[in-house]
Short mmCIF file of C-alpha atoms in Angstrom, two decimals:
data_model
loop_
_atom_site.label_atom_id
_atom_site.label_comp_id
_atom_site.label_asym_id
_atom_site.label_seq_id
_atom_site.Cartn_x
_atom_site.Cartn_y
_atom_site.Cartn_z
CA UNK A 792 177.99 126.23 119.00
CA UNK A 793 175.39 123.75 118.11
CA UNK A 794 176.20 120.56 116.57
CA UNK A 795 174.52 119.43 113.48
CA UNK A 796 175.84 115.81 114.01
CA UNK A 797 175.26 112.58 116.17
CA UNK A 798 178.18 110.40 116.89
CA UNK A 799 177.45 106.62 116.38
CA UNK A 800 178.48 103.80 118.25
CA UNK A 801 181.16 103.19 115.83
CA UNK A 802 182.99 106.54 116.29
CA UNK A 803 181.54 108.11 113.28
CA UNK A 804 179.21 111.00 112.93
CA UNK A 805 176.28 111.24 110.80
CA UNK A 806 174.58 114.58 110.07
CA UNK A 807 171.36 115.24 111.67
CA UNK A 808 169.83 116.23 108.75
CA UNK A 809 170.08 113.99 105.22
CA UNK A 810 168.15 114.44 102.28
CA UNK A 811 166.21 111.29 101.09
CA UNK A 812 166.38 110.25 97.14
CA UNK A 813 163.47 107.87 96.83
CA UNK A 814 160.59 109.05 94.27
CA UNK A 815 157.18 107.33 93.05
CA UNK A 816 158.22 108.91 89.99
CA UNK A 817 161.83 108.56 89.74
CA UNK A 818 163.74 110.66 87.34
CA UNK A 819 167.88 110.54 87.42
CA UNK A 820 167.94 113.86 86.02
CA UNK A 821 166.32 115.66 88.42
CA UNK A 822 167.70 113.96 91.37
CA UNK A 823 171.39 114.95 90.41
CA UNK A 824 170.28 118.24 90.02
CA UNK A 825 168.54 118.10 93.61
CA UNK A 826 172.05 116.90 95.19
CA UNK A 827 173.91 119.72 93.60
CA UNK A 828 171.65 121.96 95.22
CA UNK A 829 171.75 120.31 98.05
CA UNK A 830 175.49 120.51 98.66
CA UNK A 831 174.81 124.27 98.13
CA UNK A 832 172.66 124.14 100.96
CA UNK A 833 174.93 122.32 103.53
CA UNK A 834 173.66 119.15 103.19
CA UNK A 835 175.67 116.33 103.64
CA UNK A 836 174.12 113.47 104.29
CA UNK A 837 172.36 111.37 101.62
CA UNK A 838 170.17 108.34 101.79
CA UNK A 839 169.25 106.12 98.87
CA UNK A 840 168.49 102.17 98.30
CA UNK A 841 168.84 99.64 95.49
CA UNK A 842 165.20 99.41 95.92
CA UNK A 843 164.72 103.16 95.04
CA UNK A 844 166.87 103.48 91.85
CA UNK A 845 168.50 106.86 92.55
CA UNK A 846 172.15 105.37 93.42
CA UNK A 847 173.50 105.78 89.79
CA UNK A 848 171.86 109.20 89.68
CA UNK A 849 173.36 110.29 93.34
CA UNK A 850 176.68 108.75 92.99
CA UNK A 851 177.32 110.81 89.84
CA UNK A 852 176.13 114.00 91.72
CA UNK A 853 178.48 113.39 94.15
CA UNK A 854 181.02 112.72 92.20
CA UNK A 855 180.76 115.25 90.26
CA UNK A 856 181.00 117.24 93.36
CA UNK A 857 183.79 115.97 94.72
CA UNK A 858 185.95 115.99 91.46
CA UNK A 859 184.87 119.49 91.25
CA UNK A 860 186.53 120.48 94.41
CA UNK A 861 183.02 121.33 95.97
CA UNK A 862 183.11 118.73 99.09
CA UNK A 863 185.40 115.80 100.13
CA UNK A 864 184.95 112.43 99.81
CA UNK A 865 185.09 112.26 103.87
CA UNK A 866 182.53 115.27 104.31
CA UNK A 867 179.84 113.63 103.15
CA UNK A 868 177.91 110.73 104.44
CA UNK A 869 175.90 108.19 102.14
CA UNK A 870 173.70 105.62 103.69
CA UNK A 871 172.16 102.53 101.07
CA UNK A 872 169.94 99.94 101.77
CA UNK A 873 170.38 96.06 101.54
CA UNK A 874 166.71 94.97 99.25
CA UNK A 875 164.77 92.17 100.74
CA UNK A 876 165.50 89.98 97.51
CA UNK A 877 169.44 90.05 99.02
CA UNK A 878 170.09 88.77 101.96
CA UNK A 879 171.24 85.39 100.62
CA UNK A 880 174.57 87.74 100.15
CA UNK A 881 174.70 91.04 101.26
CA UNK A 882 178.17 91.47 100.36
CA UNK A 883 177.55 90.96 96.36
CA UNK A 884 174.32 93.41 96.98
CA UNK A 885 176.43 96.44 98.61
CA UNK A 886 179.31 95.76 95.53
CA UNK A 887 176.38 96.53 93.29
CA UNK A 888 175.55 99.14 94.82
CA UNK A 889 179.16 100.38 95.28
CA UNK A 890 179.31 99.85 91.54
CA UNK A 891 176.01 102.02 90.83
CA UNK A 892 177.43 104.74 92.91
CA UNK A 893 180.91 104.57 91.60
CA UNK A 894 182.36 104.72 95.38
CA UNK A 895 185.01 102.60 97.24
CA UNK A 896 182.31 102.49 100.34
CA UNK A 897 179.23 103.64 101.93
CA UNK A 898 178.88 105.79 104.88
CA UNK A 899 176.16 102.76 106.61
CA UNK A 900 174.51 100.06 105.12
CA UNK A 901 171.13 98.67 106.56
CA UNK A 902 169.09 95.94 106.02
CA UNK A 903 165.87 97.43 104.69
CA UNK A 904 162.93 95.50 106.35
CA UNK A 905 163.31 92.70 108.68
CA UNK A 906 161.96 90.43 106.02
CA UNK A 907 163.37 87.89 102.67
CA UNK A 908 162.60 87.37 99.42
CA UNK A 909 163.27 84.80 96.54
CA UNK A 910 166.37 86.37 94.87
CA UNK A 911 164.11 87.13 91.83
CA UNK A 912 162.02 89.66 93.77
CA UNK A 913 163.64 92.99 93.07
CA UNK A 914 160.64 94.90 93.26
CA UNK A 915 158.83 96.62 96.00
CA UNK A 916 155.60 95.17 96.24
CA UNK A 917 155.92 91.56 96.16
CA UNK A 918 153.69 88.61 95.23
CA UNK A 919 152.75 85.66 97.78
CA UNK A 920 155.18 83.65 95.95
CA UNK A 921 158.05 86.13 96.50
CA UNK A 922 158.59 84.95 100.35
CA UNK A 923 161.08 83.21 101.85
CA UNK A 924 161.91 82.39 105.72
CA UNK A 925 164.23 85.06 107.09
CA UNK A 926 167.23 83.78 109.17
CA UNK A 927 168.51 86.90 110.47
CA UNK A 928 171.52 85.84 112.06
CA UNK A 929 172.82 84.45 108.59
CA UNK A 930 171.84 88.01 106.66
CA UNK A 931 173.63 89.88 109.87
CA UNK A 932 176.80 87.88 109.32
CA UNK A 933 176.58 88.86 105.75
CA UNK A 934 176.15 92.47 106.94
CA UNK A 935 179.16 91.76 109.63
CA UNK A 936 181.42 90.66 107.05
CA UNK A 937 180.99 93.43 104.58
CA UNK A 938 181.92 96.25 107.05
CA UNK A 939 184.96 93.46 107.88
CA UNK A 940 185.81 93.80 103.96
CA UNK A 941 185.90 97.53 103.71
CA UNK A 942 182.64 98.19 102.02
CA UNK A 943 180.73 100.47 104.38
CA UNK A 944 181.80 101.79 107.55
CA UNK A 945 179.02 101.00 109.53
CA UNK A 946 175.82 98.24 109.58
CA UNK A 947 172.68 98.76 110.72
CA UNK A 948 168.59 97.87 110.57
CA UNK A 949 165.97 99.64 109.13
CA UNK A 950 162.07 99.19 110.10
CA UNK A 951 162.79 96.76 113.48
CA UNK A 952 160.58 97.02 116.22
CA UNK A 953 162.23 96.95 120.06
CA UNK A 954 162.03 93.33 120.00
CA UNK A 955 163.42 92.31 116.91
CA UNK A 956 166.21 94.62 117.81
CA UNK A 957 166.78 92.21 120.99
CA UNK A 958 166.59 89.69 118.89
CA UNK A 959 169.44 90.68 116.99
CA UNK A 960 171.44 91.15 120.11
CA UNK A 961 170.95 87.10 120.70
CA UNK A 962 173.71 87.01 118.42
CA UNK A 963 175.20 89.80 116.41
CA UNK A 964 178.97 90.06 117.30
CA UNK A 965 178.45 94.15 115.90
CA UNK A 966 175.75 95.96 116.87
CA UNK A 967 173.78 97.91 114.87
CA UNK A 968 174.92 101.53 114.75
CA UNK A 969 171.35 102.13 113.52
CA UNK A 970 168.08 102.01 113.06
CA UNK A 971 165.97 103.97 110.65
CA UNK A 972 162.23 104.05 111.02
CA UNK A 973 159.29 106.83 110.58
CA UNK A 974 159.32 108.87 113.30
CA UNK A 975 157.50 112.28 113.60
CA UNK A 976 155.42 114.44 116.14
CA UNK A 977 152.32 111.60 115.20
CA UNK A 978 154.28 108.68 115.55
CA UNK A 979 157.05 109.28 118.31
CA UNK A 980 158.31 105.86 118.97
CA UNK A 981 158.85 106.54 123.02
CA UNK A 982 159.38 102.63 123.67
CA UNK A 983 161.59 101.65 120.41
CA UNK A 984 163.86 105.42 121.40
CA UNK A 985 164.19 104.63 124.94
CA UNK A 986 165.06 100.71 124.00
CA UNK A 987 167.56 102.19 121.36
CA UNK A 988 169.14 105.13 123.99
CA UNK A 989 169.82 102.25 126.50
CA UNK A 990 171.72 100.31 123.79
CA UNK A 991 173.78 102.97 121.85
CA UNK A 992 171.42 102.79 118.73
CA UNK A 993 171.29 106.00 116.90
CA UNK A 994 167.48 106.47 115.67
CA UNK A 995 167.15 107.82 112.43
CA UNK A 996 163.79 109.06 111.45
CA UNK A 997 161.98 108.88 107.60
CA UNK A 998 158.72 110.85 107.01
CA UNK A 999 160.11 112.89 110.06
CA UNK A 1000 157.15 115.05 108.66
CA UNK A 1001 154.62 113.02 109.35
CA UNK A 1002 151.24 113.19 107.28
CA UNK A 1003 149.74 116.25 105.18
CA UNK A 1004 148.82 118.99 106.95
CA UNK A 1005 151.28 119.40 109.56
CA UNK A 1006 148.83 121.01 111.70
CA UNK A 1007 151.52 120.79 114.83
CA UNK A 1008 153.19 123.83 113.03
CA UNK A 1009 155.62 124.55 110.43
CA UNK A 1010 157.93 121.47 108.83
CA UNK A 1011 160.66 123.30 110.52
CA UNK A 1012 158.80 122.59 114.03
CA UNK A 1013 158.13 119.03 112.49
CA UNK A 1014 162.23 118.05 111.96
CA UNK A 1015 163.39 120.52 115.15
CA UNK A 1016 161.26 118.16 117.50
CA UNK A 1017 162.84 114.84 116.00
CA UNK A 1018 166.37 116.39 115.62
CA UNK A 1019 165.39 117.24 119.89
CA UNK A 1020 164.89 114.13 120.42
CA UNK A 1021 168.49 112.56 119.57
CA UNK A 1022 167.29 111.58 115.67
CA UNK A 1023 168.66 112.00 112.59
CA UNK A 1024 165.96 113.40 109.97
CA UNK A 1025 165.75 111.90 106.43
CA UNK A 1026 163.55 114.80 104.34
CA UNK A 1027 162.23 113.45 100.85
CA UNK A 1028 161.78 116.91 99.09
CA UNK A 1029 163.45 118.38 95.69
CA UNK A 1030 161.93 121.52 96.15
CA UNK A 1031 164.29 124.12 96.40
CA UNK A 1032 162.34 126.28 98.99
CA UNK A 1033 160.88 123.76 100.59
CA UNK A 1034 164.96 121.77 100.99
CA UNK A 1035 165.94 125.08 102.26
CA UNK A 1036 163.18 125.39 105.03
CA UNK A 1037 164.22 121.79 106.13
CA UNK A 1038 167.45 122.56 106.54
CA UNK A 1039 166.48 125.42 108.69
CA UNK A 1040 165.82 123.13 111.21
CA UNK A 1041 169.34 123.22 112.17
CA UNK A 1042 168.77 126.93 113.34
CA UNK A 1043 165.73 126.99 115.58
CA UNK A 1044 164.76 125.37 119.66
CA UNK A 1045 161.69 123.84 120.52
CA UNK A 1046 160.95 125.15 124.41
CA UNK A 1047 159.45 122.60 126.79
CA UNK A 1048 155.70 123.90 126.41
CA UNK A 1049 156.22 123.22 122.24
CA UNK A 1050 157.68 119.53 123.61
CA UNK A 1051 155.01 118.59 125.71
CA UNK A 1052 151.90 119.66 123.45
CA UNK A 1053 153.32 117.66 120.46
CA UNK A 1054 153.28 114.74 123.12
CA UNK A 1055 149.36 115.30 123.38
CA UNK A 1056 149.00 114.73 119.60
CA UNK A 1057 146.95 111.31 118.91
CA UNK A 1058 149.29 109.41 116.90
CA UNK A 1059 148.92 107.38 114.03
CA UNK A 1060 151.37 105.50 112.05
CA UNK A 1061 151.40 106.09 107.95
CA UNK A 1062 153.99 102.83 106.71
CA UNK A 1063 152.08 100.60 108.20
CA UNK A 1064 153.68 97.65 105.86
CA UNK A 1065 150.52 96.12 104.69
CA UNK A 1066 152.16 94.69 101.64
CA UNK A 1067 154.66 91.89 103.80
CA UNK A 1068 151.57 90.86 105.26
CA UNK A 1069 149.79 87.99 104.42
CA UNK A 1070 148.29 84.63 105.55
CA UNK A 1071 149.89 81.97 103.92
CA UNK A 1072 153.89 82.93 102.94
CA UNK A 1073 154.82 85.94 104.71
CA UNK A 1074 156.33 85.52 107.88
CA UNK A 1075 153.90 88.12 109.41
CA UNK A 1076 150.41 87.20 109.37
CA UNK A 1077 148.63 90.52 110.78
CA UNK A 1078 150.44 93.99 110.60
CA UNK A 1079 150.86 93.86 114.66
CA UNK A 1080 152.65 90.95 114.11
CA UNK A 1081 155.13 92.37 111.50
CA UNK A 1082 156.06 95.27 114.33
CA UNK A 1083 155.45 92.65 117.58
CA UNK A 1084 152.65 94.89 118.57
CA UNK A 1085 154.48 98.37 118.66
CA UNK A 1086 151.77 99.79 116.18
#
């Protein structure tokens, strides 16, 4: 039997495929009704953010759910996000979020971007004033101590290239259990995968569909080939056709011809983080300096 699951370095198992709740044009209505289907579907894994507003509307879903007798609690898995404007104290951000939710903990908590902002900065495109230095190894103890405290029941990164990841190693006492950064058949991340196989880092993959078109085949093909490659796929969709052929992923094999001519594709990446970039106060002066050259 096939397993729709990855076990992470902390024991746990996350579901291969998880259904993403950000939207340019967020409405809480519609994304509650989007996790009910969902459930319907088999999906059990759910990724949201402070940054992205849907916790209130997902944690009710799910709630709702679970009250109902529909899943458990312990079937589900629910990753949020820690916002750049946090990491002066990660464990007051994930009780916020806890509270928006209305749960006791989160499935995995990551640090968003490998980048801070002034506490004021809740917002996702900031202003050159909105900067400050990022001292990692004081946001990672944060992170450390709220999966010490019960909050979440695992910690991980979000956007780090290969060597920020080593950097992290310099002194995190818990490794991350992941890393979640776009990945698709146009932007395959060989180097940060095999960097994050060696070191038991799960890779989970957003806009595991990669740009319009999808001229390598159907989104099916698009998800099977990350899902093949040890990911995790996060799909953004509230289309009810469209969340059922995603989760059909589950059900179809690549063969090696389909692996290696998705290999050939030129690749190009699409979140290319332009907006942490600039010349004065971010951190990151060029966009090849904000992934150390992996772009």
């Amino acid at each position: 039997m096939r397993s729709n699951q990855a076990r992470l370095n902390t024991g746990n198992v996350v579901p291969l495929i998880g259904l993403g709740t950000y939207s340019s044009s967020y409405d809480g209505e519609t994304t509650q009704n989007a996790i009910h289907m969902a459930l319907k579907m088999g999906y059990r894994h759910f990724d949201t953010a402070k940054i992205y507003g849907s916790e209130p509307a997902l944690g009710k879903a799910l709630m709702e759910a679970i009250n109902n007798g529909v899943v458990k609690r312990e079937d589900i898995f629910v990753t949020s996000k820690l916002w750049s404007s946090d990491h002066h104290d990660p464990v007051s951000a994930l009780n916020q979020s806890l509270q928006n939710l209305g749960m006791g903990y989160v499935d995995l908590y990551l640090v968003h971007w490998p980048i801070k902002f002034k506490s004021w900065a809740e917002y996702p495109m900031p202003n050159e004033e909105d900067f400050e230095e990022l001292d990692l190894k004081t946001t990672w103890a944060g992170m450390e101590k709220c999966l010490e405290l019960g909050l979440c029941k695992a910690i991980g990164v979000s956007n780090f290239s290969t060597q920020k990841l080593q950097h992290l190693s310099d002194f995190a006492t818990v490794s991350p259990a992941v890393n979640q950064v776009e990945m698709h058949p146009m932007w395959r991340q060989n180097k940060l995968r095999k960097y994050c196989e060696v070191h038991k880092i799960h890779v989970s993959a957003y806009m595991p569909l990669g740009g319009p078109g999808n001229f390598w085949g159907s989104t099916s093909v698009a998800l099977r080939w990350g899902i093949q490659k040890g990911a995790s796929v996060i799909v953004k969709s509230f289309n009810k056709d469209r969340m059922r052929e995603n989760v059909g992923a589950l059900d179809i094999t690549l063969d090696d011809d389909d692996m290696i001519n998705i290999e050939k594709l030129v690749e190009e990446k699409i979140l290319r983080g332009d907006h942490l970039v600039n010349k004065t106060t971010s951190p990151y002066r060029t966009v090849e300096q904000l992934w150390d050259d992996e772009i």
